[in-house]
Amino acid sequence: MNAEVNTSTVTALILAAGAGTRMKSDKPKVVHKVLDVPMIQLVITAAEEAGCERILTIVGHKQEQVRAVVPDTVECVHQPDQKGTADAVVVAADALKGSTGYLLVMCGDMPLLRPETLRQLIDVCRNRSMAVLTAQVDNPSGYGRIVRDETGSIAAIVEDKDASPAELAINEVNTGIYCFALEGLFERLEKIDSDNAQGEYYLTDMVKVCRAEGEAVIGLQLTEAEEAHGVNSRVQLAQAGQFLQKRINEKWMEKGVSIVSSEMTWISPDCELEHDVEVLPNTTIAKGSTVKRGSVIGPNTRMYQATIGEDCAVEESIVHGSRMGDRCTIGPYSYIRPEVDLGNDVRVGPSVEVKKSKIGDGSKIPHLSYIGDATLGEKVNVGAGTITCNYDGTKKSHTTIEDGAFIGSSTMLVAPLTVGQNSVTAAGSTIGEDVPEESLALARARQINKDGWVKKKKEGR
Ligand code: UD1
Ligand code: CA
């Protein structure tokens, strides 16, 4: 091997051109989600965390849908016909022209690989042409079998469909993850033919090519075979979710998070929890949410793109695209919709919907209300059943409620509107005009009592 090779550069190549027929889906396999993250994104993250400096993805079947879920930093290369895994690498030749170092080849349908494992494989490949990640499995059917020579290096990888009975009995399988030295790689790939049971260009035949050059191929065996779990069907997709769920929940428990029921808690890999957070059953924390220390989330709660401060309680509620400060309490049965910004010590009680609003410190919306397109100052109290009437059928209008204001129960606040500092609206009012500060606004029909009306009616008078 050329010692001049820049060993610090590793490029990842993710194979994702296949259709994934067994998923029986209109979507390409790699866009299916595991814990709310597209499978291919999990593979990309593992490559990034393993230190790969550049990431390429081979796309083919329904490529637009794959391109749509991969980040801009990942380059997509189109493979027009899926002629086999070796062909999939060959189509990246132009994109990799002039690149040095190593190429880590991964499959887009293996979402459980750990970055540490990938780093180990790269290390094993240092100053070699090829290293293969292998796994010992109970049921090897469908996988390429690893045939080792007397020295322990890999003599061949034999596909299921090409294997002899003796080879079929081998339990060590090819995971489909490899590291190659980029130097000379494409010249070697040219030597691979499609003379096999499937008539495909097999990347696994690189073993033969390397050995013909007198190079030993090293196999790195996984200690935890689950990492190589591949997703080919919906059943395997669900299994991947369960493996990842357990792995993530155990990670947070080790960091001081209490999770009452791991089976009933779904935390996406892109979320952050601090110590002393408690997660109660049937709770989903997804899409980059953050929960700060001491907060209790759940039961029966879902949050997406949410930032929860310290010592909050979010019970039986949905929080989506919003943030809150410290010591807030939400729910039960509340819906915090996008662009809501709650200060500290805010109470949003049962059956309250809040949308695109800023709520100041210490304010309370304790029961059954709709607050949308509003700015509430500090220590505002919103009575039960209050509604910001923000939409006239054409446009949305804003409501401002200044510090210390008290909104009586069942107030209709017809926006645009400002309720001044420390003012009070009478219960049952429909407020359509600004209320000056320190004032009472009363806007409801005067009550009339008709003495004896019921009695007279009964007597037919
Ligand atoms: C491959 C390996 C097998 C290994 C198994 C592990 C070969 C010949 N065999 O078999 O030894 O045990 O993976 O899962 O490599 N792909 C493309 N373009 C192609 C062909 C495939 O992008 O032309 C992609 C697929 O989308 C998939 C991956 O490569 O992500 C693997 O291809 P697949 O056809 O599933 O290979 P296997 O038969 O499973
Ligand atoms: Ca496969």
CSV table of C-alpha atoms in Angstrom, one decimal, residues 33 41 51 61 71 141 160 224 234 249 261 267 271 326 358 407 450:
chain,number,residue,atom,x,y,z
A,33,LYS,CA,-39.1,6.2,9.4
A,41,GLN,CA,-31.0,9.9,7.9
A,51,GLY,CA,-16.0,11.2,11.3
A,61,HIS,CA,-35.7,4.0,-7.4
A,71,PRO,CA,-29.7,17.0,4.0
A,141,SER,CA,-30.4,-17.3,5.2
A,160,ASP,CA,-26.9,-17.3,-0.6
A,224,GLU,CA,-23.8,-7.1,19.0
A,234,ARG,CA,-42.5,-3.9,7.7
A,249,ASN,CA,-34.2,5.0,26.4
A,261,SER,CA,-42.1,2.3,30.9
A,267,ILE,CA,-37.8,9.4,22.1
A,271,CYS,CA,-33.8,14.9,21.1
A,326,ASP,CA,-39.2,27.2,33.6
A,358,LYS,CA,-46.3,34.9,23.4
A,407,ILE,CA,-60.1,38.6,31.5
A,450,LYS,CA,-89.7,39.0,34.8
